[in-house]
Short mmCIF file of C-alpha atoms and ligand atoms in Angstrom, two decimals:
data_model
loop_
_atom_site.label_atom_id
_atom_site.label_comp_id
_atom_site.label_asym_id
_atom_site.label_seq_id
_atom_site.Cartn_x
_atom_site.Cartn_y
_atom_site.Cartn_z
CA UNK A 1 6.27 20.25 12.43
CA UNK A 2 9.81 20.91 10.77
CA UNK A 3 10.47 24.67 11.26
CA UNK A 4 12.48 24.96 8.40
CA UNK A 5 11.69 24.20 4.06
CA UNK A 6 8.32 24.35 2.30
CA UNK A 7 5.79 23.44 5.45
CA UNK A 8 7.96 25.61 8.00
CA UNK A 9 4.80 28.09 9.46
CA UNK A 10 6.58 31.21 9.94
CA UNK A 11 3.42 33.70 9.95
CA UNK A 12 -0.48 32.96 11.49
CA UNK A 13 -3.00 34.54 10.55
CA UNK A 14 -5.89 34.85 13.58
CA UNK A 15 -9.58 35.45 12.74
CA UNK A 16 -12.24 36.44 15.22
CA UNK A 17 -15.98 35.88 13.93
CA UNK A 18 -19.28 36.37 14.32
CA UNK A 19 -20.89 38.41 17.23
CA UNK A 20 -18.25 39.80 19.76
CA UNK A 21 -17.79 37.15 23.18
CA UNK A 22 -15.87 38.73 26.47
CA UNK A 23 -12.48 37.08 26.04
CA UNK A 24 -11.89 37.87 22.45
CA UNK A 25 -8.64 39.91 23.35
CA UNK A 26 -6.75 37.52 26.03
CA UNK A 27 -7.03 34.56 23.14
CA UNK A 28 -5.92 37.24 20.87
CA UNK A 29 -2.93 37.15 23.34
CA UNK A 30 -2.25 33.80 23.69
CA UNK A 31 -2.51 32.85 20.50
CA UNK A 32 0.07 36.14 19.91
CA UNK A 33 2.36 35.05 22.64
CA UNK A 34 2.50 31.51 21.48
CA UNK A 35 3.49 31.84 18.44
CA UNK A 36 6.05 34.68 19.64
CA UNK A 37 7.89 32.24 21.28
CA UNK A 38 7.88 29.86 18.59
CA UNK A 39 9.48 32.19 16.14
CA UNK A 40 6.25 32.55 13.91
CA UNK A 41 4.99 36.00 12.97
CA UNK A 42 1.15 36.71 13.65
CA UNK A 43 -1.32 39.10 12.65
CA UNK A 44 -4.92 39.37 13.04
CA UNK A 45 -7.17 39.78 9.85
CA UNK A 46 -9.71 42.26 10.42
CA UNK A 47 -13.86 41.78 10.23
CA UNK A 48 -13.73 37.72 10.12
CA UNK A 49 -11.64 37.53 7.21
CA UNK A 50 -12.52 40.98 5.68
CA UNK A 51 -8.94 41.93 5.93
CA UNK A 52 -8.03 39.32 3.43
CA UNK A 53 -10.89 39.41 1.40
CA UNK A 54 -12.00 42.45 1.11
CA UNK A 55 -8.15 44.78 1.65
CA UNK A 56 -8.83 47.56 -0.14
CA UNK A 57 -11.29 48.42 2.23
CA UNK A 58 -9.38 49.47 4.82
CA UNK A 59 -7.05 52.64 4.70
CA UNK A 60 -4.21 50.31 6.66
CA UNK A 61 -4.53 47.41 4.98
CA UNK A 62 -6.29 44.13 5.39
CA UNK A 63 -4.03 42.55 8.35
CA UNK A 64 -3.01 43.86 12.11
CA UNK A 65 0.86 42.97 12.74
CA UNK A 66 0.42 42.09 16.66
CA UNK A 67 3.14 42.08 18.47
CA UNK A 68 3.66 41.17 21.63
CA UNK A 69 3.89 45.24 22.20
CA UNK A 70 -0.15 45.36 20.63
CA UNK A 71 -1.06 42.80 22.56
CA UNK A 72 -0.39 44.09 26.05
CA UNK A 73 -2.44 44.98 28.54
CA UNK A 74 -5.66 43.61 26.72
CA UNK A 75 -6.69 40.21 28.60
CA UNK A 76 -10.02 42.21 30.75
CA UNK A 77 -10.55 43.97 27.64
CA UNK A 78 -14.16 42.85 26.45
CA UNK A 79 -14.85 43.23 22.43
CA UNK A 80 -11.95 42.95 20.05
CA UNK A 81 -8.94 43.89 18.83
CA UNK A 82 -9.52 42.84 15.09
CA UNK A 83 -12.72 43.65 14.26
CA UNK A 84 -15.23 40.74 13.51
CA UNK A 85 -18.43 40.36 11.76
CA UNK A 86 -21.80 37.83 11.34
CA UNK A 87 -21.97 39.17 8.11
CA UNK A 88 -19.78 38.50 4.63
CA UNK A 89 -19.72 34.74 5.34
CA UNK A 90 -17.25 33.10 2.67
CA UNK A 91 -19.68 30.30 2.22
CA UNK A 92 -22.69 32.58 1.89
CA UNK A 93 -21.27 35.19 0.38
CA UNK A 94 -23.29 37.99 -1.03
CA UNK A 95 -22.60 39.20 -4.30
CA UNK A 96 -24.67 42.55 -5.82
CA UNK A 97 -25.91 41.18 -9.47
CA UNK A 98 -26.49 43.76 -12.32
CA UNK A 99 -30.48 43.62 -11.49
CA UNK A 100 -29.45 44.41 -7.48
CA UNK A 101 -30.56 41.34 -6.37
CA UNK A 102 -28.51 39.65 -3.37
CA UNK A 103 -26.89 36.86 -3.97
CA UNK A 104 -25.16 34.11 -1.84
CA UNK A 105 -21.64 33.11 -3.85
CA UNK A 106 -19.62 29.72 -2.39
CA UNK A 107 -15.63 32.52 -2.12
CA UNK A 108 -13.80 30.11 -0.02
CA UNK A 109 -11.20 29.27 -3.49
CA UNK A 110 -10.52 33.21 -3.35
CA UNK A 111 -10.01 32.61 0.98
CA UNK A 112 -7.57 30.40 0.24
CA UNK A 113 -5.57 31.96 -1.86
CA UNK A 114 -5.72 35.37 -0.29
CA UNK A 115 -4.20 33.30 2.85
CA UNK A 116 -1.88 32.78 0.70
CA UNK A 117 -0.71 35.51 -1.56
CA UNK A 118 -0.43 37.04 2.43
CA UNK A 119 1.68 34.46 3.21
CA UNK A 120 -0.28 33.46 6.47
CA UNK A 121 0.50 29.27 6.97
CA UNK A 122 -1.49 28.93 9.00
CA UNK A 123 -5.02 30.05 11.13
CA UNK A 124 -6.04 30.51 14.39
CA UNK A 125 -10.42 30.69 13.82
CA UNK A 126 -12.17 31.76 16.49
CA UNK A 127 -15.95 31.60 17.09
CA UNK A 128 -19.20 30.22 17.05
CA UNK A 129 -20.82 27.88 15.38
CA UNK A 130 -20.50 29.09 11.81
CA UNK A 131 -16.68 31.31 12.18
CA UNK A 132 -16.61 27.21 12.64
CA UNK A 133 -17.94 25.94 9.83
CA UNK A 134 -15.65 28.16 8.27
CA UNK A 135 -12.91 27.09 9.04
CA UNK A 136 -13.60 23.19 8.11
CA UNK A 137 -14.42 24.01 4.83
CA UNK A 138 -11.42 25.87 5.24
CA UNK A 139 -9.33 22.94 6.65
CA UNK A 140 -11.03 20.90 4.23
CA UNK A 141 -9.14 22.68 1.18
CA UNK A 142 -6.48 22.13 3.08
CA UNK A 143 -5.91 25.31 4.56
CA UNK A 144 -3.86 24.89 7.68
CA UNK A 145 -6.20 25.59 10.41
CA UNK A 146 -7.40 24.81 14.43
CA UNK A 147 -10.42 26.74 15.73
CA UNK A 148 -11.42 28.30 19.23
CA UNK A 149 -14.69 28.13 20.75
CA UNK A 150 -16.37 31.19 21.19
CA UNK A 151 -20.60 32.43 22.18
CA UNK A 152 -21.88 34.05 25.05
CA UNK A 153 -25.01 31.49 23.75
CA UNK A 154 -22.91 28.17 24.65
CA UNK A 155 -24.02 26.45 21.84
CA UNK A 156 -21.39 25.44 20.77
CA UNK A 157 -21.11 21.06 20.94
CA UNK A 158 -17.78 19.11 22.14
CA UNK A 159 -16.69 21.51 24.32
CA UNK A 160 -18.07 21.85 27.85
CA UNK A 161 -18.11 24.98 28.20
CA UNK A 162 -17.24 28.41 25.39
CA UNK A 163 -15.94 31.61 26.64
CA UNK A 164 -17.72 34.53 27.08
CA UNK A 165 -20.64 32.59 28.03
CA UNK A 166 -19.83 32.47 32.20
CA UNK A 167 -19.28 36.59 32.02
CA UNK A 168 -23.01 37.06 30.02
CA UNK A 169 -24.81 34.63 32.81
CA UNK A 170 -22.93 36.58 35.06
CA UNK A 171 -24.18 39.79 34.42
CA UNK A 172 -27.46 38.20 33.63
CA UNK A 173 -28.32 36.70 37.00
CA UNK A 174 -27.35 40.58 38.42
CA UNK A 175 -29.52 42.15 36.35
CA UNK A 176 -32.08 39.77 37.35
CA UNK A 177 -31.78 40.21 40.84
CA UNK A 178 -31.39 44.18 40.64
CA UNK A 179 -34.59 43.58 39.26
CA UNK A 180 -36.25 42.08 41.96
CA UNK A 181 -36.01 45.00 44.48
CA UNK A 182 -38.05 47.58 41.64
CA UNK A 183 -40.42 44.46 41.05
CA UNK A 184 -41.21 44.66 44.12
CA UNK A 185 -41.15 48.15 45.26
CA UNK A 186 -43.66 48.28 42.22
CA UNK A 187 -45.33 45.27 42.94
CA UNK A 188 -45.36 44.45 39.21
CA UNK A 189 -44.24 41.65 36.72
CA UNK A 190 -40.60 41.74 35.23
CA UNK A 191 -39.91 39.98 31.41
CA UNK A 192 -37.10 40.29 31.01
CA UNK A 193 -35.04 38.98 27.68
CA UNK A 194 -31.72 37.94 27.52
CA UNK A 195 -30.04 36.62 24.11
CA UNK A 196 -29.75 33.37 22.82
CA UNK A 197 -30.59 32.52 19.74
CA UNK A 198 -31.42 28.36 19.83
CA UNK A 199 -30.08 27.02 22.63
CA UNK A 200 -30.79 28.63 26.55
CA UNK A 201 -28.39 27.55 27.70
CA UNK A 202 -28.23 32.10 29.18
CA UNK A 203 -31.77 32.26 30.31
CA UNK A 204 -31.95 28.61 32.44
CA UNK A 205 -28.57 29.42 34.17
CA UNK A 206 -29.17 33.19 35.24
CA UNK A 207 -32.78 32.55 35.89
CA UNK A 208 -31.98 29.19 38.08
CA UNK A 209 -29.12 31.66 39.99
CA UNK A 210 -31.77 34.44 39.88
CA UNK A 211 -34.32 32.65 41.59
CA UNK A 212 -36.71 33.65 38.22
CA UNK A 213 -40.80 31.74 38.75
CA UNK A 214 -40.48 31.77 34.88
CA UNK A 215 -37.68 30.55 32.38
CA UNK A 216 -38.89 30.59 29.08
CA UNK A 217 -36.10 28.82 26.41
CA UNK A 218 -36.21 28.10 22.90
CA UNK A 219 -35.72 23.69 24.21
CA UNK A 220 -39.04 24.16 25.48
CA UNK A 221 -42.43 25.85 23.05
CA UNK A 222 -44.06 27.27 25.77
CA UNK A 223 -48.31 27.94 26.25
CA UNK A 224 -48.77 31.51 28.05
CA UNK A 225 -51.49 29.47 30.17
CA UNK A 226 -49.47 28.29 32.59
CA UNK A 227 -47.42 30.39 32.87
CA UNK A 228 -50.35 32.92 33.80
CA UNK A 229 -51.34 30.23 36.12
CA UNK A 230 -47.46 30.48 37.59
CA UNK A 231 -47.69 34.15 38.48
CA UNK A 232 -51.42 34.53 39.57
CA UNK A 233 -50.38 31.59 42.02
CA UNK A 234 -47.47 33.29 43.08
CA UNK A 235 -49.58 36.68 43.69
CA UNK A 236 -52.51 34.31 45.20
CA UNK A 237 -49.05 33.16 47.83
CA UNK A 238 -48.87 36.91 48.85
CA UNK A 239 -46.29 37.53 46.86
CA UNK A 240 -46.23 40.86 45.60
CA UNK A 241 -44.06 40.48 41.94
CA UNK A 242 -42.94 38.17 39.63
CA UNK A 243 -39.97 37.51 37.88
CA UNK A 244 -39.73 35.47 34.05
CA UNK A 245 -36.72 35.49 32.59
CA UNK A 246 -37.00 35.09 28.37
CA UNK A 247 -34.59 33.73 25.57
CA UNK A 248 -34.69 35.71 22.80
CA UNK A 249 -35.08 32.62 20.38
CA UNK A 250 -38.22 31.47 23.24
CA UNK A 251 -41.18 30.85 20.95
CA UNK A 252 -44.83 29.59 22.12
CA UNK A 253 -46.11 26.15 20.88
CA UNK A 254 -46.48 25.89 17.17
CA UNK A 255 -45.08 29.22 16.56
CA UNK A 256 -41.30 29.94 14.81
CA UNK A 257 -39.25 32.13 16.31
CA UNK A 258 -39.73 35.90 15.96
CA UNK A 259 -37.08 36.50 12.86
CA UNK A 260 -36.85 40.28 12.79
CA UNK A 261 -34.18 39.88 9.09
CA UNK A 262 -32.08 38.11 7.14
CA UNK A 263 -30.07 39.50 4.98
CA UNK A 264 -28.03 37.43 2.60
CA UNK A 265 -24.47 36.39 4.06
CA UNK A 266 -25.99 37.04 7.58
CA UNK A 267 -27.69 35.12 10.80
CA UNK A 268 -31.68 35.98 11.36
CA UNK A 269 -32.37 38.43 13.68
CA UNK A 270 -34.52 37.53 16.02
CA UNK A 271 -36.31 40.57 18.57
CA UNK A 272 -39.65 40.93 20.65
CA UNK A 273 -39.65 37.21 21.99
CA UNK A 274 -39.75 39.34 25.75
CA UNK A 275 -42.35 41.97 24.75
CA UNK A 276 -45.01 39.54 22.89
CA UNK A 277 -44.63 37.52 26.80
CA UNK A 278 -44.97 40.50 28.80
CA UNK A 279 -47.88 41.95 26.19
CA UNK A 280 -49.19 38.46 26.58
CA UNK A 281 -48.64 38.57 30.87
CA UNK A 282 -50.11 41.85 30.96
CA UNK A 283 -53.63 41.30 29.31
CA UNK A 284 -54.16 38.07 30.85
CA UNK A 285 -52.89 38.54 33.98
CA UNK A 286 -54.09 42.38 34.55
CA UNK A 287 -51.14 42.63 36.42
CA UNK A 288 -48.81 46.04 35.85
CA UNK A 289 -45.72 44.28 33.35
CA UNK A 290 -42.83 46.03 31.80
CA UNK A 291 -40.45 44.61 30.08
CA UNK A 292 -36.20 44.78 29.40
CA UNK A 293 -33.89 43.40 26.89
CA UNK A 294 -30.60 42.65 28.27
CA UNK A 295 -29.59 41.98 24.27
CA UNK A 296 -25.49 43.43 23.04
CA UNK A 297 -25.24 44.68 26.72
CA UNK A 298 -24.46 40.69 27.55
CA UNK A 299 -21.33 40.72 25.32
CA UNK A 300 -19.66 43.88 26.47
CA UNK A 301 -17.36 44.26 29.69
CA UNK A 302 -14.63 42.29 30.88
CA UNK A 303 -14.61 39.00 31.13
CA UNK A 304 -15.06 36.93 33.99
CA UNK A 305 -11.50 34.88 35.74
CA UNK A 306 -13.35 31.91 34.62
CA UNK A 307 -14.09 32.89 30.42
CA UNK A 308 -10.70 34.53 31.42
CA UNK A 309 -8.84 31.54 32.12
CA UNK A 310 -10.24 29.47 29.84
CA UNK A 311 -9.78 32.29 26.99
CA UNK A 312 -5.49 31.78 27.89
CA UNK A 313 -5.43 28.83 28.05
CA UNK A 314 -7.66 27.76 24.45
CA UNK A 315 -5.52 30.54 22.74
CA UNK A 316 -1.91 28.70 23.71
CA UNK A 317 -3.65 25.02 23.25
CA UNK A 318 -4.20 26.96 19.20
CA UNK A 319 -1.06 27.23 19.14
CA UNK A 320 0.27 24.03 20.43
CA UNK A 321 -1.83 22.30 18.16
CA UNK A 322 -0.06 23.91 14.94
CA UNK A 323 3.35 23.81 16.12
CA UNK A 324 2.49 19.18 16.11
CA UNK A 325 0.87 19.75 13.13
CA UNK A 326 -2.82 19.17 13.93
CA UNK A 327 -5.01 21.21 12.04
CA UNK A 328 -9.16 20.63 11.11
CA UNK A 329 -9.50 20.42 14.97
CA UNK A 330 -11.31 22.71 17.77
CA UNK A 331 -9.45 23.25 21.10
CA UNK A 332 -12.28 21.91 23.73
CA UNK A 333 -12.46 22.23 26.93
CA UNK A 334 -12.98 19.07 29.04
CA UNK A 335 -12.00 19.58 32.74
CA UNK A 336 -9.00 19.28 33.54
CA UNK A 337 -8.19 18.92 30.15
CA UNK A 338 -7.78 21.32 27.12
CA UNK A 339 -7.89 19.15 24.58
CA UNK A 340 -8.67 18.59 20.34
CA UNK A 341 -12.34 17.74 18.40
CA UNK A 342 -12.81 17.02 14.91
CA UNK A 343 -13.56 20.77 13.69
CA UNK A 344 -16.66 18.26 11.97
CA UNK A 345 -17.47 16.65 14.90
CA UNK A 346 -17.60 20.44 16.73
CA UNK A 347 -20.39 21.91 14.27
CA UNK A 348 -22.15 18.87 13.46
CA UNK A 349 -24.98 19.81 16.15
CA UNK A 350 -26.27 22.38 17.77
CA UNK A 351 -25.65 21.90 21.23
CA UNK A 352 -29.35 22.78 23.33
CA UNK A 353 -30.50 21.88 26.79
CA UNK A 354 -31.23 18.83 26.80
CA UNK A 355 -34.38 18.65 28.61
CA UNK A 356 -33.72 15.73 31.46
CA UNK A 357 -30.02 17.43 32.13
CA UNK A 358 -29.67 18.34 35.63
CA UNK A 359 -30.78 22.63 35.13
CA UNK A 360 -33.55 20.99 34.04
CA UNK A 361 -35.03 19.07 37.01
CA UNK A 362 -33.25 21.67 38.98
CA UNK A 363 -35.57 24.13 37.40
CA UNK A 364 -38.19 22.30 37.92
CA UNK A 365 -37.73 21.02 41.51
CA UNK A 366 -37.40 24.43 42.28
CA UNK A 367 -40.91 25.08 41.09
CA UNK A 368 -39.54 27.10 38.95
CA UNK A 369 -42.45 27.34 35.88
CA UNK A 370 -40.64 26.95 31.79
CA UNK A 371 -43.68 27.03 30.07
CA UNK A 372 -44.95 23.08 29.15
O1 F6P B 1 -24.39 34.49 18.43
C1 F6P B 1 -24.36 35.29 19.37
C2 F6P B 1 -25.97 36.01 19.07
O2 F6P B 1 -25.17 37.11 20.63
C3 F6P B 1 -26.90 35.39 19.39
O3 F6P B 1 -27.33 35.43 20.96
C4 F6P B 1 -27.73 36.70 18.54
O4 F6P B 1 -29.00 36.34 18.45
C5 F6P B 1 -26.67 37.21 18.07
O5 F6P B 1 -25.86 37.54 18.50
C6 F6P B 1 -27.25 38.84 18.18
O6 F6P B 1 -26.38 39.55 17.36
P1 F6P B 1 -25.83 40.84 16.06
O7 F6P B 1 -27.70 41.71 16.83
O8 F6P B 1 -24.95 41.54 16.06
O9 F6P B 1 -26.08 40.41 14.85
#
């Protein structure tokens, strides 16, 4: 990559898109410092790409200057200092028609022009499936762009892990641990719903680690009769409580996801999966049953050491990629290395839980009911 001339990188933009995840700020810090070391300026684009697409919406402008001073002390902080959004996808941008109807329009050309108008020579796009699909579209339109895999759901292909997942699983496990004592004291069935829209990684890993009796994930549509039998056998064996972990995307056999809202330009919102399971368990078993939704608590708090480290490694690797002329790639964890994979490959298929994977086999060996 030339250091001077028309193709030189002088200024890079950082975008954080989709739901937040612990580790975003660590990536922002690593990208900023690594860029600064190369003499590049770094700016944060507010709220995904809204800072470029809708700059008038911001009193201080749509970009945030990211200096070493600005990113000091943020590695351990949850959230993102530049903001994020899971609405306003430029590939499906919501536009209100004169008749009041909202339609989705592809506004990526406007975004490409906006990046150039802001003298942004290259972009580090930190996000999940949706944000990296946008990054891939921008790469095809000639934007120099490198993706960083983020999502607590861990559902991105071609990387062993996304950052944010370890923190979410650790916290979910701690919550399940805490539910044991209250469940046992009241002789109850406790149903805990965790995030995981279309992939059950959080439910599976926290459920096994937290010694749940039942784990329901989107990849295995459930039959409540097997759940009922598992709970009945547990009580008949003398245990006086049961723990059921439900991914938000879990659904009964033959039924769809529990969608509560679908707005133009945004992903479908799910909700109610845990409550539905709890009601049905209570009705079928006659046991006192309660449910709790961990939801956005899983996205908050400090990243674990694992997440901090991969976030910092991903951020530094993204800048190295741009410095060596790479574009249209995603940084991926392939222990012990970080490598680069084409964005098209990373976004081609969601990484769901394989039904023959070791964790599924482990759950079955431990006697955990998976609802099938
Ligand atoms: O994609 C990550 C995720 O945490 C999903 O598991 C969940 O469905 C979604 O975000 C919820 O996002 P929000 O409520 O912020 O729109």
